[in-house]
PDB file of C-alpha atoms in Angstrom:
ATOM      1  CA  MET A  25     103.477 116.308  77.400  1.00 83.00           C
ATOM      2  CA  ALA A  26      99.816 117.057  78.153  1.00 93.00           C
ATOM      3  CA  ILE A  27      97.528 114.407  79.650  1.00 96.00           C
ATOM      4  CA  LYS A  28      95.124 113.199  76.954  1.00 97.00           C
ATOM      5  CA  LEU A  29      91.607 113.241  78.379  1.00 97.00           C
ATOM      6  CA  LEU A  30      88.351 111.733  77.092  1.00 97.00           C
ATOM      7  CA  LEU A  31      85.108 113.098  78.548  1.00 97.00           C
ATOM      8  CA  ALA A  32      82.157 110.661  78.796  1.00 97.00           C
ATOM      9  CA  ASP A  33      78.828 112.180  79.880  1.00 96.00           C
ATOM     10  CA  ASP A  34      75.379 112.116  78.321  1.00 95.00           C
ATOM     11  CA  HIS A  35      74.575 115.692  79.372  1.00 94.00           C
ATOM     12  CA  ALA A  36      75.680 118.210  76.754  1.00 93.00           C
ATOM     13  CA  MET A  37      75.749 121.066  79.249  1.00 92.00           C
ATOM     14  CA  VAL A  38      78.091 119.146  81.563  1.00 92.00           C
ATOM     15  CA  ARG A  39      80.406 118.329  78.643  1.00 93.00           C
ATOM     16  CA  LYS A  40      80.366 121.962  77.481  1.00 93.00           C
ATOM     17  CA  GLY A  41      81.174 123.310  80.940  1.00 92.00           C
ATOM     18  CA  LEU A  42      84.062 120.917  81.405  1.00 93.00           C
ATOM     19  CA  GLN A  43      85.285 121.566  77.897  1.00 92.00           C
ATOM     20  CA  VAL A  44      85.473 125.311  78.537  1.00 92.00           C
ATOM     21  CA  PHE A  45      87.289 124.878  81.847  1.00 91.00           C
ATOM     22  CA  LEU A  46      89.723 122.183  80.637  1.00 90.00           C
ATOM     23  CA  ALA A  47      90.684 124.322  77.657  1.00 88.00           C
ATOM     24  CA  THR A  48      92.412 126.663  80.145  1.00 92.00           C
ATOM     25  CA  GLN A  49      94.606 123.863  81.507  1.00 93.00           C
ATOM     26  CA  PRO A  50      97.978 123.624  79.716  1.00 92.00           C
ATOM     27  CA  ASP A  51      98.758 120.189  81.126  1.00 94.00           C
ATOM     28  CA  ILE A  52      95.493 118.588  79.993  1.00 96.00           C
ATOM     29  CA  GLU A  53      94.321 118.062  76.397  1.00 96.00           C
ATOM     30  CA  LEU A  54      90.666 117.208  75.886  1.00 96.00           C
ATOM     31  CA  VAL A  55      90.966 114.848  72.916  1.00 96.00           C
ATOM     32  CA  GLY A  56      87.334 113.867  72.614  1.00 96.00           C
ATOM     33  CA  GLU A  57      83.821 113.515  74.075  1.00 96.00           C
ATOM     34  CA  ALA A  58      81.283 110.745  74.211  1.00 97.00           C
ATOM     35  CA  ALA A  59      77.591 110.731  75.134  1.00 96.00           C
ATOM     36  CA  ASN A  60      77.097 107.055  75.938  1.00 96.00           C
ATOM     37  CA  GLY A  61      79.039 103.969  76.945  1.00 95.00           C
ATOM     38  CA  ARG A  62      79.379 102.445  73.471  1.00 95.00           C
ATOM     39  CA  GLU A  63      80.608 105.705  72.029  1.00 97.00           C
ATOM     40  CA  THR A  64      83.105 105.954  74.890  1.00 97.00           C
ATOM     41  CA  ILE A  65      84.591 102.574  74.031  1.00 96.00           C
ATOM     42  CA  ASP A  66      84.824 103.474  70.347  1.00 96.00           C
ATOM     43  CA  LYS A  67      86.383 106.854  71.034  1.00 97.00           C
ATOM     44  CA  ALA A  68      88.841 105.297  73.485  1.00 97.00           C
ATOM     45  CA  ALA A  69      90.021 102.802  70.831  1.00 95.00           C
ATOM     46  CA  GLU A  70      90.389 105.631  68.302  1.00 96.00           C
ATOM     47  CA  LEU A  71      91.896 108.367  70.433  1.00 97.00           C
ATOM     48  CA  ARG A  72      93.906 106.404  73.019  1.00 96.00           C
ATOM     49  CA  PRO A  73      93.401 108.800  75.948  1.00 97.00           C
ATOM     50  CA  ASP A  74      95.458 108.588  79.109  1.00 97.00           C
ATOM     51  CA  VAL A  75      92.472 109.326  81.356  1.00 97.00           C
ATOM     52  CA  ILE A  76      88.700 109.111  80.970  1.00 98.00           C
ATOM     53  CA  LEU A  77      86.276 111.148  83.032  1.00 97.00           C
ATOM     54  CA  MET A  78      83.340 108.761  83.213  1.00 97.00           C
ATOM     55  CA  ASP A  79      79.742 109.518  84.134  1.00 96.00           C
ATOM     56  CA  LEU A  80      77.832 106.548  85.557  1.00 95.00           C
ATOM     57  CA  ASN A  81      74.302 107.172  84.367  1.00 92.00           C
ATOM     58  CA  MET A  82      74.660 106.950  80.570  1.00 94.00           C
ATOM     59  CA  PRO A  83      72.510 105.289  77.875  1.00 92.00           C
ATOM     60  CA  VAL A  84      73.406 102.218  75.814  1.00 91.00           C
ATOM     61  CA  LEU A  85      76.074 101.161  78.330  1.00 92.00           C
ATOM     62  CA  ASN A  86      76.308 102.679  81.796  1.00 95.00           C
ATOM     63  CA  GLY A  87      79.588 103.879  83.213  1.00 95.00           C
ATOM     64  CA  ILE A  88      80.270 100.764  85.291  1.00 93.00           C
ATOM     65  CA  GLU A  89      79.797  98.360  82.370  1.00 94.00           C
ATOM     66  CA  THR A  90      81.857 100.673  80.141  1.00 96.00           C
ATOM     67  CA  THR A  91      84.645 100.734  82.715  1.00 94.00           C
ATOM     68  CA  LYS A  92      84.668  96.937  82.934  1.00 91.00           C
ATOM     69  CA  MET A  93      84.931  96.598  79.149  1.00 94.00           C
ATOM     70  CA  LEU A  94      87.670  99.201  78.912  1.00 93.00           C
ATOM     71  CA  GLN A  95      89.679  97.500  81.616  1.00 88.00           C
ATOM     72  CA  LEU A  96      89.665  94.364  79.468  1.00 89.00           C
ATOM     73  CA  SER A  97      90.438  96.046  76.136  1.00 91.00           C
ATOM     74  CA  GLN A  98      92.612  98.998  77.253  1.00 91.00           C
ATOM     75  CA  PRO A  99      93.748  98.480  80.821  1.00 90.00           C
ATOM     76  CA  GLU A 100      96.377 101.210  80.485  1.00 92.00           C
ATOM     77  CA  ILE A 101      93.665 103.870  80.471  1.00 95.00           C
ATOM     78  CA  LYS A 102      93.001 105.406  83.892  1.00 95.00           C
ATOM     79  CA  ILE A 103      89.284 105.893  84.568  1.00 96.00           C
ATOM     80  CA  ILE A 104      87.909 108.506  86.943  1.00 97.00           C
ATOM     81  CA  VAL A 105      84.202 108.310  87.751  1.00 96.00           C
ATOM     82  CA  LEU A 106      82.667 111.774  87.887  1.00 96.00           C
ATOM     83  CA  THR A 107      79.093 111.475  89.088  1.00 93.00           C
ATOM     84  CA  SER A 108      76.376 112.802  91.370  1.00 91.00           C
ATOM     85  CA  PHE A 109      75.946 109.446  93.185  1.00 89.00           C
ATOM     86  CA  SER A 110      77.766 108.531  96.382  1.00 82.00           C
ATOM     87  CA  ASP A 111      75.697 105.549  97.529  1.00 82.00           C
ATOM     88  CA  GLN A 112      76.901 101.965  97.917  1.00 76.00           C
ATOM     89  CA  ASP A 113      75.132 100.821  94.759  1.00 80.00           C
ATOM     90  CA  HIS A 114      77.427 103.011  92.699  1.00 86.00           C
ATOM     91  CA  VAL A 115      80.683 103.429  94.614  1.00 86.00           C
ATOM     92  CA  LEU A 116      81.708  99.848  95.202  1.00 81.00           C
ATOM     93  CA  PRO A 117      80.714  98.498  91.756  1.00 86.00           C
ATOM     94  CA  ALA A 118      82.670 101.322  90.119  1.00 89.00           C
ATOM     95  CA  ILE A 119      85.799 100.545  92.104  1.00 85.00           C
ATOM     96  CA  ARG A 120      85.388  96.791  91.476  1.00 82.00           C
ATOM     97  CA  ALA A 121      85.058  97.571  87.748  1.00 87.00           C
ATOM     98  CA  GLY A 122      88.489  99.164  87.793  1.00 88.00           C
ATOM     99  CA  ALA A 123      87.942 102.897  88.311  1.00 92.00           C
ATOM    100  CA  LYS A 124      91.032 104.600  89.786  1.00 90.00           C
ATOM    101  CA  GLY A 125      89.092 107.615  90.943  1.00 92.00           C
ATOM    102  CA  TYR A 126      85.588 108.330  92.261  1.00 93.00           C
ATOM    103  CA  LEU A 127      84.648 111.995  92.411  1.00 94.00           C
ATOM    104  CA  LEU A 128      81.405 113.925  92.773  1.00 92.00           C
ATOM    105  CA  LYS A 129      80.357 116.611  90.309  1.00 91.00           C
ATOM    106  CA  GLU A 130      80.321 119.145  93.121  1.00 89.00           C
ATOM    107  CA  ILE A 131      84.136 119.062  93.138  1.00 89.00           C
ATOM    108  CA  GLU A 132      85.954 122.346  92.743  1.00 89.00           C
ATOM    109  CA  PRO A 133      87.531 122.777  89.289  1.00 89.00           C
ATOM    110  CA  ASP A 134      91.089 123.121  90.596  1.00 90.00           C
ATOM    111  CA  GLU A 135      90.634 119.983  92.727  1.00 91.00           C
ATOM    112  CA  LEU A 136      89.438 118.106  89.644  1.00 94.00           C
ATOM    113  CA  VAL A 137      92.547 119.072  87.750  1.00 94.00           C
ATOM    114  CA  GLN A 138      94.771 117.884  90.577  1.00 93.00           C
ATOM    115  CA  ALA A 139      92.817 114.628  90.820  1.00 93.00           C
ATOM    116  CA  ILE A 140      93.273 114.002  87.078  1.00 95.00           C
ATOM    117  CA  LYS A 141      97.000 114.542  87.415  1.00 94.00           C
ATOM    118  CA  ARG A 142      97.316 112.275  90.442  1.00 91.00           C
ATOM    119  CA  VAL A 143      95.358 109.462  88.840  1.00 92.00           C
ATOM    120  CA  TYR A 144      97.491 109.835  85.678  1.00 93.00           C
ATOM    121  CA  GLU A 145     100.551 109.363  87.942  1.00 89.00           C
ATOM    122  CA  GLY A 146      99.095 106.099  89.227  1.00 86.00           C
ATOM    123  CA  LYS A 147      97.413 107.258  92.417  1.00 86.00           C
ATOM    124  CA  VAL A 148      93.866 106.515  93.567  1.00 84.00           C
ATOM    125  CA  GLU A 149      91.528 109.467  94.168  1.00 88.00           C
ATOM    126  CA  LEU A 150      88.320 109.036  96.188  1.00 85.00           C
ATOM    127  CA  HIS A 151      85.865 111.678  97.280  1.00 83.00           C
ATOM    128  CA  SER A 152      85.583 111.696 101.070  1.00 77.00           C
ATOM    129  CA  GLU A 153      82.020 110.336 100.935  1.00 77.00           C
ATOM    130  CA  ALA A 154      83.067 107.524  98.639  1.00 78.00           C
ATOM    131  CA  ALA A 155      86.085 106.738 100.797  1.00 74.00           C
ATOM    132  CA  GLY A 156      83.942 106.722 103.929  1.00 72.00           C
ATOM    133  CA  LEU A 157      81.396 104.424 102.359  1.00 70.00           C
ATOM    134  CA  LEU A 158      84.107 102.062 101.148  1.00 70.00           C
ATOM    135  CA  MET A 159      85.490 101.886 104.675  1.00 66.00           C
ATOM    136  CA  LYS A 160      82.076 100.781 105.983  1.00 66.00           C
ATOM    137  CA  LEU A 161      81.533  98.274 103.204  1.00 62.00           C
ATOM    138  CA  VAL A 162      84.806  96.393 103.607  1.00 58.00           C
ATOM    139  CA  SER A 163      83.479  94.807 106.771  1.00 53.00           C
ATOM    140  CA  SER A 164      80.613  93.237 104.809  1.00 52.00           C
ATOM    141  CA  PRO A 165      80.675  89.415 104.510  1.00 48.00           C
ATOM    142  CA  GLU A 166      80.022  89.801 100.789  1.00 47.00           C
ATOM    143  CA  LEU A 167      83.540  90.616  99.743  1.00 45.00           C
ATOM    144  CA  SER A 168      84.901  90.740  96.224  1.00 47.00           C
ATOM    145  CA  THR A 169      87.925  88.639  95.252  1.00 47.00           C
ATOM    146  CA  ALA A 170      90.258  91.552  95.850  1.00 45.00           C
ATOM    147  CA  GLU A 171      88.635  92.341  99.173  1.00 48.00           C
ATOM    148  CA  THR A 172      88.802  88.704 100.217  1.00 46.00           C
ATOM    149  CA  HIS A 173      92.535  88.857  99.621  1.00 46.00           C
ATOM    150  CA  MET A 174      92.703  91.983 101.773  1.00 44.00           C
ATOM    151  CA  ALA A 175      90.655  90.290 104.472  1.00 43.00           C
ATOM    152  CA  LYS A 176      93.260  87.539 104.617  1.00 45.00           C
ATOM    153  CA  VAL A 177      95.979  90.147 104.825  1.00 44.00           C
ATOM    154  CA  SER A 178      94.222  91.524 107.890  1.00 43.00           C
ATOM    155  CA  SER A 179      94.413  88.170 109.722  1.00 41.00           C
ATOM    156  CA  THR A 180      96.996  87.267 112.374  1.00 38.00           C
ATOM    157  CA  SER A 181      99.856  87.283 109.889  1.00 41.00           C
ATOM    158  CA  ALA A 182      98.799  90.738 108.763  1.00 46.00           C
ATOM    159  CA  GLY A 183      98.764  91.896 112.360  1.00 47.00           C
ATOM    160  CA  ALA A 184     102.393  90.855 112.566  1.00 46.00           C
ATOM    161  CA  ARG A 185     103.068  92.866 109.425  1.00 52.00           C
ATOM    162  CA  LYS A 186     101.535  95.954 110.968  1.00 51.00           C
ATOM    163  CA  GLU A 187     104.090  95.729 113.775  1.00 53.00           C
ATOM    164  CA  ARG A 188     106.840  96.231 111.190  1.00 83.00           C
ATOM    165  CA  LEU A 189     105.452  99.620 110.216  1.00 88.00           C
ATOM    166  CA  THR A 190     107.101 102.624 111.837  1.00 91.00           C
ATOM    167  CA  ARG A 191     104.924 104.989 113.825  1.00 89.00           C
ATOM    168  CA  LYS A 192     105.033 107.517 111.004  1.00 93.00           C
ATOM    169  CA  GLU A 193     104.067 104.905 108.429  1.00 92.00           C
ATOM    170  CA  GLN A 194     101.080 103.939 110.535  1.00 89.00           C
ATOM    171  CA  GLU A 195     100.061 107.587 110.745  1.00 90.00           C
ATOM    172  CA  VAL A 196     100.339 107.901 106.954  1.00 91.00           C
ATOM    173  CA  LEU A 197      98.319 104.689 106.511  1.00 89.00           C
ATOM    174  CA  GLN A 198      95.597 106.041 108.786  1.00 85.00           C
ATOM    175  CA  LEU A 199      95.310 109.217 106.748  1.00 86.00           C
ATOM    176  CA  ILE A 200      95.203 107.229 103.492  1.00 82.00           C
ATOM    177  CA  ALA A 201      92.206 105.395 104.961  1.00 77.00           C
ATOM    178  CA  ARG A 202      90.540 108.770 105.435  1.00 74.00           C
ATOM    179  CA  GLY A 203      90.952 109.568 101.752  1.00 70.00           C
ATOM    180  CA  ARG A 204      93.680 112.183 102.213  1.00 77.00           C
ATOM    181  CA  SER A 205      96.035 113.052  99.351  1.00 80.00           C
ATOM    182  CA  ASN A 206      99.817 113.046  99.777  1.00 85.00           C
ATOM    183  CA  LYS A 207      99.779 116.845 100.051  1.00 87.00           C
ATOM    184  CA  GLU A 208      97.109 116.770 102.738  1.00 85.00           C
ATOM    185  CA  ILE A 209      98.983 114.021 104.632  1.00 90.00           C
ATOM    186  CA  GLY A 210     102.141 116.109 104.523  1.00 92.00           C
ATOM    187  CA  GLU A 211     100.314 119.137 105.910  1.00 91.00           C
ATOM    188  CA  ALA A 212      98.720 117.080 108.686  1.00 91.00           C
ATOM    189  CA  LEU A 213     101.999 115.445 109.746  1.00 93.00           C
ATOM    190  CA  PHE A 214     104.234 118.484 109.053  1.00 92.00           C
ATOM    191  CA  ILE A 215     106.436 116.658 106.578  1.00 93.00           C
ATOM    192  CA  THR A 216     107.145 117.247 102.914  1.00 93.00           C
ATOM    193  CA  GLU A 217     105.090 115.640 100.130  1.00 90.00           C
ATOM    194  CA  LYS A 218     108.273 113.887  98.991  1.00 91.00           C
ATOM    195  CA  THR A 219     108.675 112.348 102.464  1.00 93.00           C
ATOM    196  CA  VAL A 220     105.028 111.216 102.384  1.00 92.00           C
ATOM    197  CA  LYS A 221     105.632 109.464  99.058  1.00 90.00           C
ATOM    198  CA  THR A 222     108.609 107.653 100.609  1.00 93.00           C
ATOM    199  CA  HIS A 223     106.513 106.499 103.574  1.00 92.00           C
ATOM    200  CA  VAL A 224     103.734 105.354 101.235  1.00 90.00           C
ATOM    201  CA  SER A 225     106.195 103.387  99.130  1.00 90.00           C
ATOM    202  CA  HIS A 226     107.725 101.723 102.193  1.00 90.00           C
ATOM    203  CA  LEU A 227     104.388 100.712 103.750  1.00 90.00           C
ATOM    204  CA  PHE A 228     103.179  99.355 100.394  1.00 87.00           C
ATOM    205  CA  ASP A 229     106.309  97.203 100.186  1.00 88.00           C
ATOM    206  CA  LYS A 230     106.005  95.993 103.807  1.00 88.00           C
ATOM    207  CA  LEU A 231     102.322  95.122 103.480  1.00 87.00           C
ATOM    208  CA  GLY A 232     102.443  93.683  99.960  1.00 84.00           C
ATOM    209  CA  LEU A 233      99.987  96.286  98.623  1.00 81.00           C
ATOM    210  CA  THR A 234      99.773  97.872  95.202  1.00 77.00           C
ATOM    211  CA  ASP A 235      97.474 100.899  95.584  1.00 75.00           C
ATOM    212  CA  ARG A 236      95.785 103.245  98.012  1.00 76.00           C
ATOM    213  CA  THR A 237      92.428 101.443  97.885  1.00 71.00           C
ATOM    214  CA  GLN A 238      94.027  98.247  99.163  1.00 75.00           C
ATOM    215  CA  ALA A 239      95.857 100.263 101.777  1.00 79.00           C
ATOM    216  CA  ALA A 240      92.629 101.889 102.963  1.00 75.00           C
ATOM    217  CA  ILE A 241      90.928  98.498 103.201  1.00 73.00           C
ATOM    218  CA  TYR A 242      93.832  97.074 105.151  1.00 77.00           C
ATOM    219  CA  ALA A 243      93.866 100.062 107.498  1.00 77.00           C
ATOM    220  CA  VAL A 244      90.179  99.660 108.364  1.00 67.00           C
ATOM    221  CA  LYS A 245      90.603  95.946 108.979  1.00 65.00           C
ATOM    222  CA  GLN A 246      93.416  96.798 111.384  1.00 69.00           C
ATOM    223  CA  GLY A 247      91.386  99.447 113.182  1.00 65.00           C
ATOM    224  CA  LEU A 248      93.433 102.341 111.800  1.00 66.00           C
ATOM    225  CA  GLY A 249      90.651 103.975 109.808  1.00 53.00           C
ATOM    226  CA  GLU A 250      88.847 105.729 112.621  1.00 52.00           C
TER     227      GLU A 250
END
């Protein structure tokens, strides 16, 4: 079954370019387009997409506010931010709003397709610049509720938890903190992608984490993100 995708961007040329490319992808069905935040919410309710590619700078409602509202009304929809901005005023608010991916429009088409598929499968996808910025921001005293929880996890008790990770799990965690995909982690550590998934699952269980963003935050707090 193809992944149902909704495209939200106020630039017609961007929508057209993505429409032409996505039409060549057998595993992805572009079910609709929207030019502003309000239209995105209406189309999402009507079309029930699996994934939304969300621009941030849109009229009526921007991408961050739209993401927040969709997370309340249709939390099952996975949202990937696709934008030109990689600064802290955009990255962190988008992730706090509930985006499962943060990509820049300079991304290669094939990489975009793979990111859509991974987010659909429940993974988190961050452009390296966004991941790097997030790593710097987690040390800020102004932490969100989720980040405050992660800060507590990185206390003394969390340090004890880290000791329970195997050496390979710590290596995997470190690469997650660098924004690497499972495939890239496998190539770096000379193990199969299936083995990487097993290590990720085990370290999530041991640390009480639910996604890669939390894992990345934890890794930085423990000094594993360098």
